[in-house]
């Protein structure tokens, strides 16, 4: 589907820009804002809120899952012909583009992020969504606002704790307690090409990518994950 490919390509381009070695801090910050904006759009696309009928949502969910395999979709939903599937995809693409905005992705890529997102949020009815409380990039993990009239706030205790942990206030409080010199050293290792820290960089990268998060299917606490990192480091440095 054209619009999905356009978004996917924009994400790839932005990620590629962020991975460049010679990128300055100002440019990196802008590219991060672009990526966060694009991932907010990706979150909206995945929600399928741009389609009204439940059957249409099911078809689109299946199409995305099968990478737009029209033949399988035709059989799965007992559709009369491949052409009918193509007509549906064309209709869905039009609806999605109307919601996102025809030039929204282009505006993001040009660096006009605020204008792009104001347009996107107005089109989708989420211009009122308040994300200012949270750290940048969190939008891609959050569902779009939706009223559940029989749900009580008291039922949402764990989710409220989660939002609190992701707030600017909580994150800034955590960093106030941290040793800035040690943080700076960790960031140096993570961003360094220094051969001396090659093994440590590899371990930190794996840790941040979640490779120490499970053992035999069991989720580990963050403390247990860090302990695994140091255990593996000790095994690498037996006589150092």
GROMACS .gro file of C-alpha atoms in nm:
model
  240
    1UNK     CA    1   0.000   0.000   0.000
    2UNK     CA    2   0.151   0.329  -0.115
    3UNK     CA    3   0.102   0.528   0.206
    4UNK     CA    4   0.250   0.254   0.426
    5UNK     CA    5   0.553   0.227   0.196
    6UNK     CA    6   0.595   0.606   0.209
    7UNK     CA    7   0.596   0.604   0.590
    8UNK     CA    8   0.827   0.302   0.605
    9UNK     CA    9   1.075   0.465   0.369
   10UNK     CA   10   1.068   0.789   0.570
   11UNK     CA   11   1.148   0.595   0.889
   12UNK     CA   12   1.439   0.416   0.719
   13UNK     CA   13   1.582   0.743   0.586
   14UNK     CA   14   1.559   0.909   0.927
   15UNK     CA   15   1.714   0.612   1.107
   16UNK     CA   16   1.997   0.612   0.851
   17UNK     CA   17   2.060   0.982   0.914
   18UNK     CA   18   2.078   0.917   1.289
   19UNK     CA   19   2.337   0.642   1.238
   20UNK     CA   20   2.582   0.867   1.056
   21UNK     CA   21   2.911   0.909   1.244
   22UNK     CA   22   2.965   1.275   1.153
   23UNK     CA   23   2.624   1.400   1.270
   24UNK     CA   24   2.635   1.705   1.499
   25UNK     CA   25   2.421   1.740   1.813
   26UNK     CA   26   2.174   1.989   1.666
   27UNK     CA   27   2.112   1.769   1.361
   28UNK     CA   28   2.081   1.458   1.580
   29UNK     CA   29   1.816   1.630   1.791
   30UNK     CA   30   1.618   1.724   1.480
   31UNK     CA   31   1.644   1.372   1.336
   32UNK     CA   32   1.522   1.230   1.667
   33UNK     CA   33   1.221   1.464   1.658
   34UNK     CA   34   1.150   1.348   1.303
   35UNK     CA   35   1.172   0.983   1.406
   36UNK     CA   36   0.948   1.034   1.709
   37UNK     CA   37   0.690   1.208   1.489
   38UNK     CA   38   0.700   0.930   1.231
   39UNK     CA   39   0.663   0.663   1.501
   40UNK     CA   40   0.358   0.844   1.637
   41UNK     CA   41   0.209   0.811   1.289
   42UNK     CA   42   0.311   0.443   1.276
   43UNK     CA   43   0.130   0.389   1.607
   44UNK     CA   44  -0.184   0.547   1.460
   45UNK     CA   45  -0.159   0.331   1.147
   46UNK     CA   46  -0.130   0.014   1.358
   47UNK     CA   47  -0.436   0.116   1.562
   48UNK     CA   48  -0.648   0.096   1.243
   49UNK     CA   49  -0.858   0.383   1.383
   50UNK     CA   50  -0.863   0.526   1.029
   51UNK     CA   51  -1.106   0.250   0.928
   52UNK     CA   52  -1.457   0.252   1.074
   53UNK     CA   53  -1.599  -0.095   1.010
   54UNK     CA   54  -1.468  -0.391   1.211
   55UNK     CA   55  -1.456  -0.615   0.903
   56UNK     CA   56  -1.247  -0.360   0.716
   57UNK     CA   57  -1.008  -0.349   1.013
   58UNK     CA   58  -0.979  -0.728   1.012
   59UNK     CA   59  -0.901  -0.731   0.640
   60UNK     CA   60  -0.635  -0.463   0.678
   61UNK     CA   61  -0.483  -0.635   0.981
   62UNK     CA   62  -0.456  -0.956   0.777
   63UNK     CA   63  -0.313  -0.774   0.476
   64UNK     CA   64  -0.042  -0.609   0.687
   65UNK     CA   65   0.038  -0.939   0.857
   66UNK     CA   66   0.075  -1.118   0.522
   67UNK     CA   67   0.265  -0.827   0.363
   68UNK     CA   68  -0.031  -0.759   0.134
   69UNK     CA   69  -0.073  -1.108  -0.003
   70UNK     CA   70  -0.389  -1.052  -0.209
   71UNK     CA   71  -0.443  -1.420  -0.288
   72UNK     CA   72  -0.439  -1.525   0.079
   73UNK     CA   73  -0.665  -1.232   0.170
   74UNK     CA   74  -0.913  -1.332  -0.100
   75UNK     CA   75  -0.933  -1.685   0.040
   76UNK     CA   76  -0.935  -1.581   0.407
   77UNK     CA   77  -1.232  -1.347   0.369
   78UNK     CA   78  -1.407  -1.528   0.083
   79UNK     CA   79  -1.372  -1.227  -0.147
   80UNK     CA   80  -1.500  -1.270  -0.503
   81UNK     CA   81  -1.181  -1.169  -0.686
   82UNK     CA   82  -0.828  -1.030  -0.658
   83UNK     CA   83  -0.959  -0.712  -0.817
   84UNK     CA   84  -1.202  -0.670  -0.525
   85UNK     CA   85  -0.909  -0.692  -0.283
   86UNK     CA   86  -0.721  -0.429  -0.487
   87UNK     CA   87  -1.026  -0.201  -0.476
   88UNK     CA   88  -1.040  -0.237  -0.097
   89UNK     CA   89  -0.669  -0.158  -0.059
   90UNK     CA   90  -0.707   0.149  -0.281
   91UNK     CA   91  -1.001   0.266  -0.069
   92UNK     CA   92  -0.808   0.205   0.256
   93UNK     CA   93  -0.503   0.387   0.123
   94UNK     CA   94  -0.719   0.690   0.039
   95UNK     CA   95  -0.875   0.690   0.387
   96UNK     CA   96  -0.537   0.664   0.556
   97UNK     CA   97  -0.385   0.944   0.349
   98UNK     CA   98  -0.681   1.168   0.432
   99UNK     CA   99  -0.621   1.113   0.802
  100UNK     CA  100  -0.243   1.148   0.799
  101UNK     CA  101  -0.238   1.440   0.556
  102UNK     CA  102  -0.105   1.430   0.201
  103UNK     CA  103   0.211   1.629   0.278
  104UNK     CA  104   0.258   1.543   0.649
  105UNK     CA  105   0.542   1.295   0.595
  106UNK     CA  106   0.716   1.532   0.351
  107UNK     CA  107   0.690   1.813   0.607
  108UNK     CA  108   0.852   1.591   0.870
  109UNK     CA  109   1.138   1.498   0.638
  110UNK     CA  110   1.192   1.868   0.561
  111UNK     CA  111   1.225   1.935   0.933
  112UNK     CA  112   0.890   2.111   0.974
  113UNK     CA  113   0.791   1.870   1.251
  114UNK     CA  114   0.562   2.097   1.452
  115UNK     CA  115   0.356   2.195   1.147
  116UNK     CA  116   0.337   1.834   1.032
  117UNK     CA  117   0.221   1.699   1.366
  118UNK     CA  118  -0.030   1.980   1.420
  119UNK     CA  119  -0.182   1.885   1.084
  120UNK     CA  120  -0.174   1.511   1.160
  121UNK     CA  121  -0.331   1.550   1.505
  122UNK     CA  122  -0.600   1.783   1.375
  123UNK     CA  123  -0.687   1.539   1.094
  124UNK     CA  124  -0.708   1.242   1.330
  125UNK     CA  125  -0.894   1.428   1.603
  126UNK     CA  126  -0.602   1.393   1.844
  127UNK     CA  127  -0.486   1.753   1.845
  128UNK     CA  128  -0.596   1.761   2.208
  129UNK     CA  129  -0.372   1.467   2.305
  130UNK     CA  130  -0.136   1.589   2.576
  131UNK     CA  131   0.204   1.419   2.552
  132UNK     CA  132   0.399   1.705   2.709
  133UNK     CA  133   0.415   1.518   3.040
  134UNK     CA  134   0.618   1.234   2.890
  135UNK     CA  135   0.972   1.178   2.767
  136UNK     CA  136   1.022   1.213   2.386
  137UNK     CA  137   0.951   0.906   2.177
  138UNK     CA  138   0.692   0.756   2.410
  139UNK     CA  139   0.405   0.827   2.168
  140UNK     CA  140   0.491   0.525   1.953
  141UNK     CA  141   0.410   0.292   2.246
  142UNK     CA  142   0.090   0.462   2.359
  143UNK     CA  143  -0.257   0.379   2.224
  144UNK     CA  144  -0.466   0.664   2.092
  145UNK     CA  145  -0.710   0.814   2.346
  146UNK     CA  146  -1.036   0.625   2.364
  147UNK     CA  147  -1.326   0.658   2.608
  148UNK     CA  148  -1.437   0.348   2.802
  149UNK     CA  149  -1.738   0.474   2.994
  150UNK     CA  150  -1.763   0.178   3.233
  151UNK     CA  151  -1.397   0.186   3.337
  152UNK     CA  152  -1.298   0.340   3.671
  153UNK     CA  153  -0.971   0.518   3.746
  154UNK     CA  154  -0.918   0.280   4.040
  155UNK     CA  155  -0.896  -0.009   3.790
  156UNK     CA  156  -0.598   0.155   3.617
  157UNK     CA  157  -0.346   0.154   3.904
  158UNK     CA  158  -0.066  -0.035   3.724
  159UNK     CA  159  -0.111   0.171   3.408
  160UNK     CA  160  -0.099   0.496   3.606
  161UNK     CA  161   0.226   0.381   3.769
  162UNK     CA  162   0.362   0.307   3.421
  163UNK     CA  163   0.273   0.656   3.295
  164UNK     CA  164   0.427   0.807   3.608
  165UNK     CA  165   0.755   0.624   3.545
  166UNK     CA  166   0.762   0.764   3.190
  167UNK     CA  167   0.696   1.123   3.293
  168UNK     CA  168   0.952   1.403   3.267
  169UNK     CA  169   0.924   1.451   3.644
  170UNK     CA  170   1.009   1.089   3.732
  171UNK     CA  171   1.289   1.056   3.476
  172UNK     CA  172   1.448   1.385   3.585
  173UNK     CA  173   1.426   1.269   3.949
  174UNK     CA  174   1.609   0.948   3.857
  175UNK     CA  175   1.885   1.139   3.679
  176UNK     CA  176   1.927   1.378   3.972
  177UNK     CA  177   2.029   1.079   4.186
  178UNK     CA  178   2.269   0.940   3.925
  179UNK     CA  179   2.644   0.998   3.911
  180UNK     CA  180   2.693   1.225   3.608
  181UNK     CA  181   3.058   1.121   3.559
  182UNK     CA  182   2.964   0.754   3.546
  183UNK     CA  183   2.678   0.827   3.306
  184UNK     CA  184   2.914   1.026   3.085
  185UNK     CA  185   3.161   0.734   3.083
  186UNK     CA  186   2.890   0.486   2.986
  187UNK     CA  187   2.777   0.715   2.703
  188UNK     CA  188   3.138   0.749   2.587
  189UNK     CA  189   3.172   0.370   2.566
  190UNK     CA  190   2.839   0.342   2.384
  191UNK     CA  191   2.939   0.600   2.122
  192UNK     CA  192   3.312   0.525   2.102
  193UNK     CA  193   3.511   0.350   1.830
  194UNK     CA  194   3.796   0.302   2.081
  195UNK     CA  195   3.922  -0.058   2.055
  196UNK     CA  196   3.990  -0.057   2.430
  197UNK     CA  197   3.616  -0.049   2.499
  198UNK     CA  198   3.502  -0.270   2.211
  199UNK     CA  199   3.388  -0.562   2.430
  200UNK     CA  200   3.219  -0.334   2.684
  201UNK     CA  201   3.038  -0.145   2.407
  202UNK     CA  202   2.911  -0.473   2.266
  203UNK     CA  203   2.778  -0.578   2.608
  204UNK     CA  204   2.606  -0.244   2.673
  205UNK     CA  205   2.450  -0.248   2.326
  206UNK     CA  206   2.314  -0.598   2.379
  207UNK     CA  207   2.179  -0.497   2.720
  208UNK     CA  208   1.999  -0.191   2.580
  209UNK     CA  209   1.856  -0.404   2.298
  210UNK     CA  210   1.702  -0.640   2.554
  211UNK     CA  211   1.927  -0.941   2.496
  212UNK     CA  212   1.970  -0.999   2.871
  213UNK     CA  213   1.598  -0.958   2.948
  214UNK     CA  214   1.499  -1.327   2.961
  215UNK     CA  215   1.630  -1.661   3.084
  216UNK     CA  216   1.444  -1.974   2.972
  217UNK     CA  217   1.136  -1.766   2.889
  218UNK     CA  218   1.131  -1.582   3.223
  219UNK     CA  219   1.144  -1.201   3.228
  220UNK     CA  220   1.422  -1.062   3.448
  221UNK     CA  221   1.424  -0.745   3.654
  222UNK     CA  222   1.653  -0.469   3.530
  223UNK     CA  223   1.885  -0.540   3.825
  224UNK     CA  224   1.913  -0.906   3.725
  225UNK     CA  225   1.984  -0.806   3.366
  226UNK     CA  226   2.270  -0.579   3.474
  227UNK     CA  227   2.406  -0.861   3.693
  228UNK     CA  228   2.414  -1.083   3.383
  229UNK     CA  229   2.607  -0.814   3.195
  230UNK     CA  230   2.875  -0.800   3.466
  231UNK     CA  231   2.889  -1.178   3.493
  232UNK     CA  232   2.961  -1.206   3.122
  233UNK     CA  233   3.217  -0.925   3.149
  234UNK     CA  234   3.394  -1.115   3.428
  235UNK     CA  235   3.403  -1.429   3.213
  236UNK     CA  236   3.566  -1.230   2.932
  237UNK     CA  237   3.827  -1.076   3.163
  238UNK     CA  238   3.937  -1.376   3.370
  239UNK     CA  239   4.297  -1.261   3.429
  240UNK     CA  240   4.263  -0.882   3.397
   0.00000   0.00000   0.00000
